[in-house]
Short mmCIF file of C-alpha atoms (C1' of nucleotides) in Angstrom, two decimals:
data_model
loop_
_atom_site.label_atom_id
_atom_site.label_comp_id
_atom_site.label_asym_id
_atom_site.label_seq_id
_atom_site.Cartn_x
_atom_site.Cartn_y
_atom_site.Cartn_z
CA MET A 1 -5.46 -19.89 11.06
CA ALA A 2 -3.98 -17.04 12.95
CA LEU A 3 -3.38 -13.54 11.74
CA LYS A 4 0.06 -12.14 12.37
CA ILE A 5 0.82 -8.45 12.33
CA TYR A 6 4.17 -6.72 12.35
CA ASN A 7 4.33 -4.62 15.45
CA THR A 8 6.62 -1.60 15.28
CA LEU A 9 6.87 -1.66 19.05
CA THR A 10 8.57 -5.06 19.11
CA ARG A 11 9.84 -5.07 15.53
CA THR A 12 8.49 -8.55 15.02
CA LYS A 13 5.43 -10.19 13.59
CA GLU A 14 3.14 -11.18 16.42
CA GLU A 15 -0.01 -13.21 16.54
CA PHE A 16 -2.91 -10.81 16.60
CA THR A 17 -5.11 -10.90 19.67
CA THR A 18 -7.62 -8.35 20.90
CA LEU A 19 -8.41 -6.83 24.27
CA GLU A 20 -11.99 -7.93 23.91
CA PRO A 21 -12.78 -11.14 22.04
CA GLY A 22 -14.06 -10.55 18.54
CA LYS A 23 -13.72 -6.79 18.71
CA VAL A 24 -10.99 -4.54 17.40
CA ARG A 25 -10.36 -1.01 18.54
CA MET A 26 -8.39 0.68 15.84
CA TYR A 27 -7.14 4.23 15.55
CA VAL A 28 -5.47 5.73 12.51
CA CYS A 29 -3.89 9.16 12.38
CA GLY A 30 -5.64 11.28 9.82
CA PRO A 31 -4.33 14.38 8.12
CA THR A 32 -3.83 17.91 9.28
CA VAL A 33 -6.27 19.67 7.04
CA TYR A 34 -4.58 22.65 5.49
CA ALA A 35 -4.12 21.51 1.87
CA ASP A 36 -5.49 19.04 -0.65
CA ALA A 37 -4.60 15.48 0.25
CA HIS A 38 -1.93 13.80 -1.86
CA LEU A 39 -1.17 10.22 -2.85
CA GLY A 40 0.74 9.62 0.37
CA HIS A 41 -2.44 10.20 2.32
CA ALA A 42 -4.26 7.95 -0.10
CA MET A 43 -1.70 5.21 0.39
CA SER A 44 -2.00 5.35 4.15
CA ALA A 45 -5.78 5.48 4.07
CA LEU A 46 -5.87 2.53 1.67
CA VAL A 47 -3.44 0.44 3.70
CA PHE A 48 -5.53 0.73 6.83
CA ASP A 49 -8.79 0.34 4.94
CA ILE A 50 -7.47 -2.93 3.58
CA ALA A 51 -6.41 -4.06 7.05
CA ARG A 52 -9.78 -3.10 8.45
CA ARG A 53 -11.67 -4.91 5.69
CA TYR A 54 -9.62 -8.03 6.21
CA LEU A 55 -10.21 -7.97 9.96
CA GLU A 56 -13.91 -7.76 9.21
CA TYR A 57 -13.59 -10.61 6.73
CA LYS A 58 -12.05 -12.63 9.54
CA GLY A 59 -15.17 -11.94 11.57
CA TYR A 60 -14.01 -9.13 13.84
CA GLU A 61 -16.21 -6.23 14.68
CA VAL A 62 -13.99 -3.23 14.06
CA ARG A 63 -14.43 0.13 15.65
CA TYR A 64 -12.37 2.31 13.35
CA VAL A 65 -11.46 5.82 14.37
CA MET A 66 -9.70 8.28 12.12
CA ASN A 67 -9.18 11.80 13.33
CA PHE A 68 -8.79 15.17 11.71
CA THR A 69 -6.34 17.67 13.11
CA ASP A 70 -8.36 20.77 12.54
CA VAL A 71 -6.42 23.35 14.52
CA ASP A 72 -2.69 23.92 14.24
CA ASP A 73 -0.07 26.40 13.09
CA LYS A 74 -0.23 25.44 9.45
CA ILE A 75 -3.98 25.83 9.23
CA ILE A 76 -3.80 29.18 10.97
CA ASN A 77 -1.00 30.41 8.73
CA LYS A 78 -2.77 29.32 5.60
CA ALA A 79 -6.00 30.93 6.71
CA ASN A 80 -4.18 34.17 7.44
CA GLU A 81 -2.54 34.08 4.03
CA LEU A 82 -5.89 33.66 2.34
CA GLY A 83 -7.65 36.00 4.71
CA VAL A 84 -10.25 33.42 5.67
CA ASP A 85 -11.50 31.89 8.88
CA PRO A 86 -9.32 28.91 9.92
CA PHE A 87 -12.31 26.84 10.93
CA SER A 88 -14.06 27.14 7.61
CA LEU A 89 -10.77 26.46 5.85
CA ALA A 90 -10.40 23.23 7.82
CA GLU A 91 -14.00 22.38 7.10
CA GLN A 92 -13.43 22.75 3.40
CA TYR A 93 -10.43 20.43 3.37
CA ILE A 94 -12.19 17.88 5.55
CA ALA A 95 -15.04 17.77 3.04
CA GLY A 96 -12.55 17.36 0.20
CA TYR A 97 -10.72 14.58 1.97
CA LYS A 98 -13.89 12.70 2.74
CA ARG A 99 -14.84 12.92 -0.90
CA ASN A 100 -11.43 11.54 -1.88
CA LEU A 101 -11.82 8.62 0.50
CA GLU A 102 -15.20 7.81 -0.92
CA GLU A 103 -13.84 7.88 -4.47
CA LEU A 104 -11.13 5.47 -3.38
CA ASN A 105 -13.82 3.16 -1.99
CA ILE A 106 -12.50 3.52 1.54
CA LYS A 107 -15.08 2.51 4.11
CA PRO A 108 -16.17 5.39 6.31
CA ALA A 109 -14.69 5.38 9.79
CA SER A 110 -16.92 4.56 12.73
CA VAL A 111 -16.20 8.10 13.83
CA ASN A 112 -14.02 10.98 12.60
CA PRO A 113 -13.21 12.96 15.73
CA ARG A 114 -11.64 16.39 15.56
CA ALA A 115 -9.28 18.07 17.94
CA THR A 116 -11.61 21.00 18.41
CA GLU A 117 -14.47 18.77 19.48
CA ASP A 118 -12.70 16.98 22.30
CA MET A 119 -11.24 19.99 24.07
CA PRO A 120 -12.51 19.10 27.58
CA GLN A 121 -10.77 15.73 27.46
CA ILE A 122 -7.58 17.30 26.15
CA ILE A 123 -7.50 19.81 28.99
CA GLU A 124 -8.30 17.15 31.56
CA MET A 125 -5.45 14.95 30.35
CA ILE A 126 -3.00 17.82 30.52
CA GLN A 127 -4.11 18.51 34.08
CA GLN A 128 -3.53 14.92 35.04
CA LEU A 129 -0.08 15.03 33.52
CA ILE A 130 0.74 18.10 35.56
CA TYR A 131 -0.52 16.41 38.75
CA ASN A 132 1.66 13.43 37.93
CA ASP A 133 4.72 15.60 37.54
CA SER A 134 4.89 14.48 33.93
CA ALA A 135 4.35 18.03 32.73
CA TYR A 136 5.08 21.58 33.76
CA VAL A 137 3.73 25.04 33.02
CA VAL A 138 5.78 27.94 31.64
CA ASP A 139 4.13 31.26 30.88
CA GLY A 140 0.84 29.75 29.80
CA ASP A 141 2.48 26.94 27.83
CA VAL A 142 2.52 23.39 29.12
CA TYR A 143 5.31 20.96 28.28
CA TYR A 144 5.61 17.25 28.73
CA SER A 145 8.77 16.29 30.58
CA VAL A 146 10.55 13.45 28.81
CA ASP A 147 12.79 12.95 31.84
CA SER A 148 9.74 11.91 33.83
CA ASP A 149 9.21 8.93 31.55
CA ASP A 150 11.59 6.02 32.04
CA ASP A 151 10.87 4.28 28.80
CA TYR A 152 10.51 7.30 26.54
CA GLY A 153 11.73 6.30 23.09
CA LYS A 154 10.64 2.67 23.21
CA LEU A 155 8.63 2.84 20.00
CA SER A 156 11.23 4.51 17.83
CA GLY A 157 14.15 2.75 19.49
CA ARG A 158 16.00 5.83 20.57
CA SER A 159 17.04 7.33 23.83
CA ILE A 160 16.81 10.98 24.72
CA GLN A 161 20.60 10.98 25.15
CA THR A 162 21.33 9.96 21.59
CA MET A 163 19.06 12.33 19.79
CA ASN A 164 20.36 15.62 18.56
CA ALA A 165 17.48 17.77 19.60
CA GLY A 166 17.94 21.20 18.19
CA SER A 167 20.41 20.16 15.54
CA ARG A 168 18.03 21.44 12.93
CA ILE A 169 15.83 23.87 14.76
CA GLN A 170 16.41 26.15 17.67
CA VAL A 171 15.37 24.83 21.07
CA ASP A 172 13.11 26.87 23.26
CA GLU A 173 15.27 27.94 26.22
CA ARG A 174 12.41 27.64 28.65
CA LYS A 175 12.19 23.87 28.24
CA GLU A 176 13.67 21.74 31.00
CA HIS A 177 14.90 19.23 28.48
CA PRO A 178 15.38 19.95 24.77
CA MET A 179 13.14 17.01 23.84
CA ASP A 180 10.21 18.20 25.93
CA PHE A 181 7.21 18.89 23.77
CA ALA A 182 4.19 21.16 23.99
CA LEU A 183 0.92 19.92 25.39
CA TRP A 184 -0.68 23.34 25.39
CA LYS A 185 0.33 26.44 23.50
CA SER A 186 -0.70 29.85 24.77
CA ALA A 187 -2.60 31.87 22.23
CA LYS A 188 -1.09 34.69 20.26
CA PRO A 189 -3.40 37.56 19.38
CA GLY A 190 -5.90 36.72 16.69
CA GLU A 191 -5.47 32.96 16.93
CA PRO A 192 -8.24 30.53 17.71
CA ALA A 193 -8.10 29.83 21.44
CA TRP A 194 -9.86 27.94 24.18
CA GLU A 195 -10.08 28.71 27.88
CA SER A 196 -7.88 26.58 30.11
CA PRO A 197 -6.44 26.62 33.63
CA TRP A 198 -3.24 28.04 32.07
CA GLY A 199 -4.92 30.77 30.13
CA LYS A 200 -6.22 30.91 26.61
CA GLY A 201 -4.55 28.65 24.14
CA ARG A 202 -4.80 25.52 22.05
CA PRO A 203 -3.56 21.96 22.28
CA GLY A 204 -0.24 20.63 21.02
CA TRP A 205 -0.41 18.19 18.18
CA HIS A 206 0.30 15.00 20.10
CA ILE A 207 -2.10 15.35 23.01
CA GLU A 208 -5.15 15.59 20.77
CA CYS A 209 -4.65 12.06 19.49
CA SER A 210 -4.18 10.72 23.00
CA ALA A 211 -7.37 12.44 24.05
CA MET A 212 -9.40 11.31 21.07
CA ASN A 213 -8.25 7.75 21.64
CA MET A 214 -9.36 8.00 25.23
CA VAL A 215 -12.75 9.43 24.36
CA HIS A 216 -13.61 7.22 21.42
CA LEU A 217 -11.83 3.95 22.18
CA GLY A 218 -10.78 3.96 25.84
CA ASP A 219 -7.58 3.54 27.87
CA GLN A 220 -6.20 0.83 25.66
CA ILE A 221 -6.59 0.01 22.01
CA ASP A 222 -5.70 -2.90 19.76
CA ILE A 223 -4.22 -1.24 16.69
CA HIS A 224 -2.78 2.19 16.20
CA GLY A 225 -1.81 3.06 12.66
CA GLY A 226 -0.23 5.79 10.61
CA GLY A 227 2.60 6.59 8.27
CA ASN A 228 6.06 5.64 9.44
CA ASP A 229 7.03 9.28 9.49
CA LEU A 230 4.80 9.53 12.55
CA ILE A 231 6.74 7.00 14.61
CA PHE A 232 8.87 9.76 15.97
CA PRO A 233 7.94 12.03 17.55
CA HIS A 234 4.18 11.83 17.20
CA HIS A 235 3.43 8.27 18.21
CA GLU A 236 6.26 8.19 20.69
CA ASN A 237 4.70 11.17 22.39
CA GLU A 238 1.22 9.71 22.31
CA ILE A 239 2.52 6.68 24.14
CA ALA A 240 4.32 8.81 26.70
CA GLN A 241 1.28 10.95 27.41
CA THR A 242 -1.30 8.23 27.59
CA GLU A 243 0.75 5.74 29.55
CA SER A 244 1.87 8.39 32.03
CA ILE A 245 -1.78 8.77 32.91
CA THR A 246 -3.15 5.24 32.66
CA GLY A 247 -0.09 3.27 33.70
CA LYS A 248 -1.16 0.67 31.16
CA PRO A 249 0.18 -0.22 27.73
CA PHE A 250 -1.57 2.03 25.25
CA ALA A 251 -1.80 0.29 21.85
CA ARG A 252 -1.06 -3.40 21.53
CA PHE A 253 -0.10 -3.22 17.87
CA TRP A 254 1.56 -0.30 16.15
CA MET A 255 1.27 -0.50 12.39
CA HIS A 256 3.10 1.87 10.06
CA ASN A 257 2.92 2.15 6.32
CA GLY A 258 5.88 3.06 4.12
CA MET A 259 6.20 6.41 2.45
CA MET A 260 4.97 7.42 -0.96
CA GLY A 261 7.85 8.79 -2.95
CA LEU A 262 8.13 10.93 -6.01
CA LYS A 263 11.39 10.29 -7.82
CA ASP A 264 14.08 10.78 -5.20
CA ASP A 265 12.13 12.25 -2.34
CA LYS A 266 9.27 11.53 -0.08
CA MET A 267 6.06 13.09 -1.29
CA SER A 268 5.06 15.68 1.23
CA LYS A 269 3.16 18.84 1.59
CA SER A 270 6.11 20.69 3.05
CA LEU A 271 8.40 19.70 0.18
CA GLY A 272 5.74 20.66 -2.32
CA ASN A 273 6.49 17.66 -4.53
CA MET A 274 3.15 16.03 -4.55
CA VAL A 275 0.42 14.64 -6.72
CA THR A 276 -2.96 15.27 -5.20
CA ILE A 277 -5.62 12.61 -5.00
CA ASP A 278 -7.85 14.81 -7.12
CA GLN A 279 -5.24 15.01 -9.85
CA PHE A 280 -4.76 11.28 -9.85
CA LEU A 281 -8.44 10.44 -9.88
CA SER A 282 -9.12 12.83 -12.74
CA GLU A 283 -7.08 10.48 -14.92
CA HIS A 284 -7.38 7.05 -13.35
CA PRO A 285 -10.00 4.90 -11.66
CA GLY A 286 -9.76 4.66 -7.88
CA ASP A 287 -9.21 0.94 -8.27
CA VAL A 288 -5.88 1.59 -9.97
CA MET A 289 -4.60 3.48 -6.96
CA ARG A 290 -5.75 0.69 -4.69
CA LEU A 291 -4.32 -2.02 -6.90
CA TRP A 292 -1.00 -0.21 -6.96
CA VAL A 293 -0.90 -0.38 -3.18
CA LEU A 294 -2.05 -3.99 -3.18
CA ASN A 295 0.65 -5.07 -5.61
CA GLY A 296 3.30 -4.01 -3.12
CA SER A 297 3.68 -4.42 0.60
CA TYR A 298 2.35 -1.84 2.94
CA ARG A 299 5.51 -1.35 4.98
CA SER A 300 7.68 -0.64 1.96
CA PRO A 301 7.90 2.66 0.15
CA LEU A 302 6.10 3.23 -3.12
CA THR A 303 7.48 5.46 -5.83
CA TYR A 304 5.13 7.28 -8.14
CA SER A 305 5.82 7.24 -11.85
CA GLU A 306 3.68 7.25 -14.96
CA ALA A 307 5.20 3.94 -16.03
CA VAL A 308 4.16 2.19 -12.84
CA ILE A 309 0.65 3.56 -13.06
CA GLU A 310 0.44 2.35 -16.65
CA GLN A 311 1.54 -1.13 -15.58
CA THR A 312 -0.98 -1.13 -12.79
CA THR A 313 -3.70 -0.06 -15.19
CA GLN A 314 -2.88 -3.02 -17.41
CA GLY A 315 -3.10 -5.32 -14.40
CA TYR A 316 -6.42 -3.78 -13.53
CA LYS A 317 -7.76 -4.58 -17.00
CA ARG A 318 -6.55 -8.10 -16.58
CA LEU A 319 -8.56 -8.48 -13.38
CA LEU A 320 -11.56 -7.10 -15.19
CA SER A 321 -11.21 -9.74 -17.88
CA ALA A 322 -11.89 -12.49 -15.35
CA LYS A 323 -15.33 -11.05 -14.69
CA LYS A 324 -16.52 -11.33 -18.26
CA GLY A 325 -19.27 -13.71 -19.19
CA ALA A 326 -19.17 -16.80 -21.33
CA LEU A 327 -18.12 -16.65 -24.97
CA PRO A 328 -20.99 -16.70 -27.46
CA GLY A 329 -21.93 -20.24 -28.35
CA SER A 330 -20.22 -21.93 -25.40
CA ALA A 331 -21.04 -25.60 -25.13
CA GLY A 332 -20.22 -25.97 -21.46
CA LEU A 333 -17.50 -27.70 -19.49
CA SER A 334 -17.49 -31.37 -18.65
CA GLU A 335 -18.13 -32.46 -15.05
CA ASN A 336 -14.48 -33.03 -14.65
CA GLU A 337 -13.42 -29.66 -15.99
CA LEU A 338 -15.99 -27.90 -13.88
CA ALA A 339 -14.77 -29.67 -10.75
CA LYS A 340 -11.26 -28.48 -11.52
CA LEU A 341 -12.46 -24.92 -11.84
CA GLN A 342 -14.23 -25.10 -8.52
CA ASP A 343 -11.23 -26.67 -6.83
CA ALA A 344 -9.08 -23.86 -8.13
CA ALA A 345 -11.47 -21.34 -6.63
CA GLN A 346 -11.33 -23.00 -3.23
CA ALA A 347 -7.55 -23.18 -3.42
CA ALA A 348 -7.41 -19.51 -4.29
CA ARG A 349 -9.48 -18.61 -1.25
CA GLN A 350 -7.18 -20.62 0.95
CA GLY A 351 -4.08 -19.08 -0.58
CA PHE A 352 -5.58 -15.65 -0.14
CA VAL A 353 -6.24 -16.18 3.55
CA GLU A 354 -2.78 -17.60 4.17
CA ALA A 355 -1.20 -14.63 2.45
CA MET A 356 -3.27 -12.04 4.25
CA ASP A 357 -2.77 -13.75 7.59
CA ASP A 358 0.93 -13.12 7.17
CA ASP A 359 0.96 -9.45 8.04
CA PHE A 360 -1.41 -8.53 5.21
CA ASN A 361 0.81 -9.84 2.43
CA THR A 362 -1.31 -8.29 -0.28
CA ALA A 363 1.24 -8.86 -3.05
CA LEU A 364 1.03 -12.58 -2.45
CA ALA A 365 -2.73 -12.41 -2.02
CA MET A 366 -2.97 -10.67 -5.36
CA ALA A 367 -0.89 -13.41 -6.97
CA THR A 368 -3.51 -15.98 -5.93
CA ILE A 369 -6.22 -13.71 -7.30
CA TYR A 370 -4.42 -13.26 -10.62
CA GLU A 371 -4.05 -17.00 -10.85
CA LEU A 372 -7.72 -17.54 -10.14
CA GLY A 373 -8.48 -14.99 -12.83
CA LYS A 374 -6.33 -16.91 -15.27
CA THR A 375 -8.09 -20.16 -14.40
CA ILE A 376 -11.45 -18.52 -15.01
CA ASN A 377 -10.28 -17.22 -18.37
CA GLN A 378 -9.04 -20.67 -19.28
CA ALA A 379 -12.40 -22.13 -18.42
CA ARG A 380 -14.12 -19.52 -20.56
CA ALA A 381 -11.80 -20.29 -23.45
CA ASP A 382 -12.64 -23.96 -22.95
CA GLY A 383 -16.31 -23.21 -23.40
CA ALA A 384 -17.66 -22.71 -19.88
CA THR A 385 -21.20 -21.31 -19.60
CA ASP A 386 -22.13 -18.26 -17.55
CA THR A 387 -23.41 -20.46 -14.76
CA GLN A 388 -20.27 -22.52 -14.69
CA LEU A 389 -18.05 -19.46 -14.64
CA GLY A 390 -20.22 -17.95 -11.96
CA THR A 391 -19.20 -20.42 -9.30
CA ALA A 392 -15.56 -19.38 -9.55
CA GLN A 393 -16.36 -15.76 -10.25
CA SER A 394 -18.27 -15.46 -6.98
CA VAL A 395 -15.09 -16.45 -5.14
CA PHE A 396 -13.12 -14.02 -7.27
CA ASP A 397 -15.56 -11.27 -6.28
CA GLU A 398 -15.41 -12.28 -2.65
CA LEU A 399 -11.63 -11.95 -2.54
CA THR A 400 -11.31 -8.78 -4.58
CA SER A 401 -14.07 -7.04 -2.67
CA THR A 402 -12.42 -8.00 0.61
CA LEU A 403 -9.47 -5.97 -0.61
CA GLY A 404 -11.83 -3.16 -1.49
CA LEU A 405 -11.55 -3.44 -5.26
CA LYS A 406 -14.71 -2.49 -7.08
CA LEU A 407 -13.83 -3.82 -10.52
CA GLU A 408 -16.90 -2.29 -12.05
CA GLU A 409 -17.01 -1.53 -15.71
CA GLU A 410 -17.29 2.18 -16.17
CA THR A 411 -20.60 3.14 -17.64
CA ALA A 412 -19.66 6.31 -19.38
CA VAL A 413 -22.89 8.10 -20.07
CA GLY A 414 -25.44 5.91 -18.43
CA THR A 415 -27.23 2.74 -19.28
CA SER A 416 -29.64 4.47 -21.62
CA ALA A 417 -27.03 4.23 -24.39
CA ASP A 418 -26.81 0.47 -24.08
CA ALA A 419 -29.81 -0.28 -26.26
CA PHE A 420 -28.42 1.88 -29.07
CA ILE A 421 -25.07 0.19 -28.92
CA ASP A 422 -26.75 -3.21 -28.98
CA LEU A 423 -28.57 -2.05 -32.10
CA LEU A 424 -25.37 -0.94 -33.81
CA VAL A 425 -23.68 -4.20 -32.96
CA ALA A 426 -26.61 -6.12 -34.41
CA LEU A 427 -26.48 -4.10 -37.64
CA ARG A 428 -22.77 -4.62 -37.81
CA ARG A 429 -23.26 -8.35 -37.51
CA ASP A 430 -25.20 -8.25 -40.77
CA LEU A 431 -22.52 -6.14 -42.41
CA ARG A 432 -19.93 -8.67 -41.36
CA ALA A 433 -22.04 -11.50 -42.72
CA GLU A 434 -21.95 -9.66 -46.04
CA LYS A 435 -18.18 -9.26 -45.58
CA ASN A 436 -18.54 -5.50 -45.63
CA TRP A 437 -15.32 -5.09 -43.69
CA ALA A 438 -14.87 -1.41 -44.41
CA MET A 439 -18.19 -0.46 -42.86
CA SER A 440 -17.94 -2.83 -39.93
CA ASP A 441 -14.43 -1.66 -39.11
CA GLU A 442 -15.58 1.92 -39.24
CA ILE A 443 -18.34 1.20 -36.74
CA ARG A 444 -15.85 -0.50 -34.44
CA ASP A 445 -13.43 2.41 -34.69
CA LYS A 446 -16.08 5.04 -34.13
CA LEU A 447 -17.45 3.21 -31.12
CA LYS A 448 -13.94 2.94 -29.76
CA SER A 449 -13.57 6.69 -29.92
CA LEU A 450 -16.76 6.90 -27.87
CA GLY A 451 -15.30 4.59 -25.27
CA VAL A 452 -16.92 1.35 -26.36
CA ILE A 453 -14.72 -1.68 -26.90
CA LEU A 454 -16.01 -4.19 -29.45
CA GLU A 455 -14.56 -7.64 -29.53
CA ASP A 456 -15.37 -10.16 -32.25
CA SER A 457 -15.20 -13.89 -32.09
CA LYS A 458 -16.27 -16.41 -34.63
CA ASP A 459 -19.62 -16.85 -32.89
CA GLY A 460 -20.50 -13.20 -32.49
CA SER A 461 -19.41 -9.94 -30.91
CA THR A 462 -19.35 -8.59 -27.39
CA TRP A 463 -18.88 -5.04 -26.23
CA SER A 464 -17.99 -3.21 -23.05
CA TRP A 465 -17.29 0.28 -21.85
CA GLU A 466 -13.63 1.17 -21.85
CA SER A 467 -12.17 1.34 -18.37
"C1'" G B 1 26.69 11.91 14.12
"C1'" G B 2 22.49 8.50 15.96
"C1'" C B 3 18.21 5.17 14.81
"C1'" G B 4 15.66 2.27 11.09
"C1'" A B 5 14.42 0.16 6.28
"C1'" C B 6 16.01 -1.55 1.70
"C1'" G B 7 19.04 -3.24 -2.86
"C1'" U B 8 15.52 -9.99 -6.67
"C1'" G B 9 14.74 -10.40 -14.68
"C1'" G B 10 13.64 -4.22 -19.06
"C1'" C B 11 9.80 -2.30 -15.10
"C1'" C B 12 6.66 -3.28 -10.42
"C1'" A B 13 7.19 -7.10 -6.89
"C1'" A B 14 6.59 -11.99 -3.41
"C1'" G B 15 9.84 -15.22 -1.26
"C1'" U B 16 14.20 -15.27 5.32
"C1'" G B 17 18.23 -22.25 4.83
"C1'" G B 18 16.96 -26.88 0.27
"C1'" U B 19 18.36 -24.93 -6.19
"C1'" A B 20 13.49 -18.19 -7.69
"C1'" A B 21 5.25 -16.50 -6.88
"C1'" G B 22 2.43 -13.00 -9.53
"C1'" G B 23 1.65 -8.57 -12.73
"C1'" C B 24 3.44 -5.26 -16.82
"C1'" A B 25 6.49 -5.07 -21.09
"C1'" G B 26 9.10 -8.33 -24.86
"C1'" G B 27 9.52 -12.85 -28.20
"C1'" A B 28 6.97 -17.23 -30.68
"C1'" G B 29 2.22 -19.45 -31.54
"C1'" U B 30 -3.51 -20.58 -31.34
"C1'" C B 31 -8.05 -18.11 -32.59
"C1'" U B 32 -9.67 -14.18 -36.20
"C1'" G B 33 -11.42 -11.14 -42.67
"C1'" C B 34 -8.56 -7.64 -39.80
"C1'" A B 35 -8.20 -5.70 -34.88
"C1'" A B 36 -8.78 -6.51 -29.77
"C1'" A B 37 -9.23 -9.78 -25.84
"C1'" A B 38 -8.29 -14.49 -24.15
"C1'" C B 39 -5.41 -18.93 -24.28
"C1'" U B 40 -0.45 -21.76 -25.06
"C1'" C B 41 4.88 -21.59 -24.92
"C1'" U B 42 9.10 -18.51 -23.79
"C1'" C B 43 12.09 -14.77 -20.84
"C1'" A B 44 16.43 -14.07 -13.80
"C1'" U B 45 20.41 -17.35 -9.78
"C1'" C B 46 18.74 -12.76 -6.33
"C1'" A B 47 24.08 -5.05 -5.36
"C1'" U B 48 29.54 -6.50 -4.67
"C1'" G B 49 33.39 -9.21 -1.87
"C1'" G B 50 34.36 -12.65 1.89
"C1'" G B 51 32.56 -16.36 5.62
"C1'" U B 52 29.24 -20.30 8.09
"C1'" U B 53 26.66 -24.83 6.14
"C1'" C B 54 25.93 -31.09 2.95
"C1'" A B 55 22.91 -26.88 1.13
"C1'" A B 56 21.99 -19.44 1.16
"C1'" A B 57 18.42 -14.71 -2.43
"C1'" U B 58 17.38 -16.40 2.58
"C1'" C B 59 22.48 -16.63 8.41
"C1'" C B 60 27.30 -13.67 9.69
"C1'" C B 61 31.07 -9.77 8.38
"C1'" A B 62 32.72 -5.96 5.10
"C1'" U B 63 32.01 -2.64 0.99
"C1'" C B 64 29.04 0.25 -2.35
"C1'" G B 65 24.29 2.39 -3.25
"C1'" U B 66 19.11 4.08 -2.20
"C1'" C B 67 15.35 5.76 1.14
"C1'" G B 68 12.97 7.28 5.82
"C1'" C B 69 13.27 9.39 10.85
"C1'" C B 70 16.12 12.49 14.47
"C1'" U B 71 11.68 19.69 12.86
"C1'" C B 72 5.69 19.94 10.87
"C1'" C B 73 4.54 15.57 7.84
"C1'" A B 74 0.16 9.70 6.09
#
RNA sequence: GGCGACGUGGCCAAGUGGUAAGGCAGGAGUCUGCAAAACUCUCAUCAUGGGUUCAAAUCCCAUCGUCGCCUCCA
């Protein structure tokens, strides 16, 4: 079966192939670190984590690079506001972001390069662009010349004639063309700066990604990802820069995730209408965030609301229910029933792969997982034993973990409490045998307030930590 | 003004030519001392108006609406 991926460059789904057999070179644009990351960052990070995990599931070896933009105007401004060093400010937000990613169960990147660490390559690329007549120097600044690039605009589907450069901001008069963009910015007093052939300064936003790609993945890569707000100008400019130097197609597949919205607007740092990852995770498990993304499709926008999170949480509990063990006193399934359960598991795996092969159709993949979960629950209700359930549950685990879901029961305090709860449940069993409903209900209610869910059946009780 | 995406049941959402996946919520049951969970059954003709076709949510045109990008943004 062949994986197809929607390529922004061609606006079609294409069969996925790699430059080097069995290996994927993948680059995803990370954040500019000047504020706490919000759910939009989480969405993007999750989307590409899911893609990466699925590629690995398919047997690819993935070299996954996600950068940090750790020097830029916003960081400098924020640092000045707070009266702190911009580098330590960036450091602090990088640490916070990495912690967020870990809490969301996002696999660490192969490498997290930073703009400030690849300065020699950045400067070298700018020099090559100048030699190529793709760039020019003005008073210590260096600009890329869009007129030098015949196919500028091919990713975003625009031409330099049709864009209203300067309709919303003032154009720098020194530029040869209004769309020209900065490769190198000369330093103002007090700003972080690096030595260069054009004087002290720092890199423009776009060139750093081109350079980090070059250093960590090479001239050409298989997948380049990011939010669809980066298509223009950021990714357009990356293509222009890199291809002007190499003369070869840069990324084979351009993948872009849809935007996270809050009510009527895009969630963004500059609009200030955001929910941070920290805020979200203080109230919900990381799995809920991931499941929310999985229930939709990565190219479509997602709108945050309490109602949707509540729905997702319910779905999450449903998934959890499939992982439960046999009911007390289960007699076991017949050969025939067991065979049906195992067939359903195999069918689910197949349906999962078909869905994911179609441009990571996670909503459809989740449908097969929900159905497998239902089949498992049916088997349990029909009296399956732990062992019998286990054969299907291992497939369930395989599929959910491929999507990065943890589906672990929360253990609130630690396992040391378990023995005490077991004891209470045992005592309560006796109370129930004596039909002391008042006392047994009180125990159940009190345990509930401590986060322990007790469930009775006619053959005994089970308990679990509330999720 | 230009470019692009989208509009499917109360909510989220798959489905791009053959009469609508899945989840949440709701309704009716089974089980149970009760509760919870689980299980069973139930719940839409796809923004609107035209057109193409034996056949359209799915193709074409128009209209209305929503969102993103054209400036830093995942």
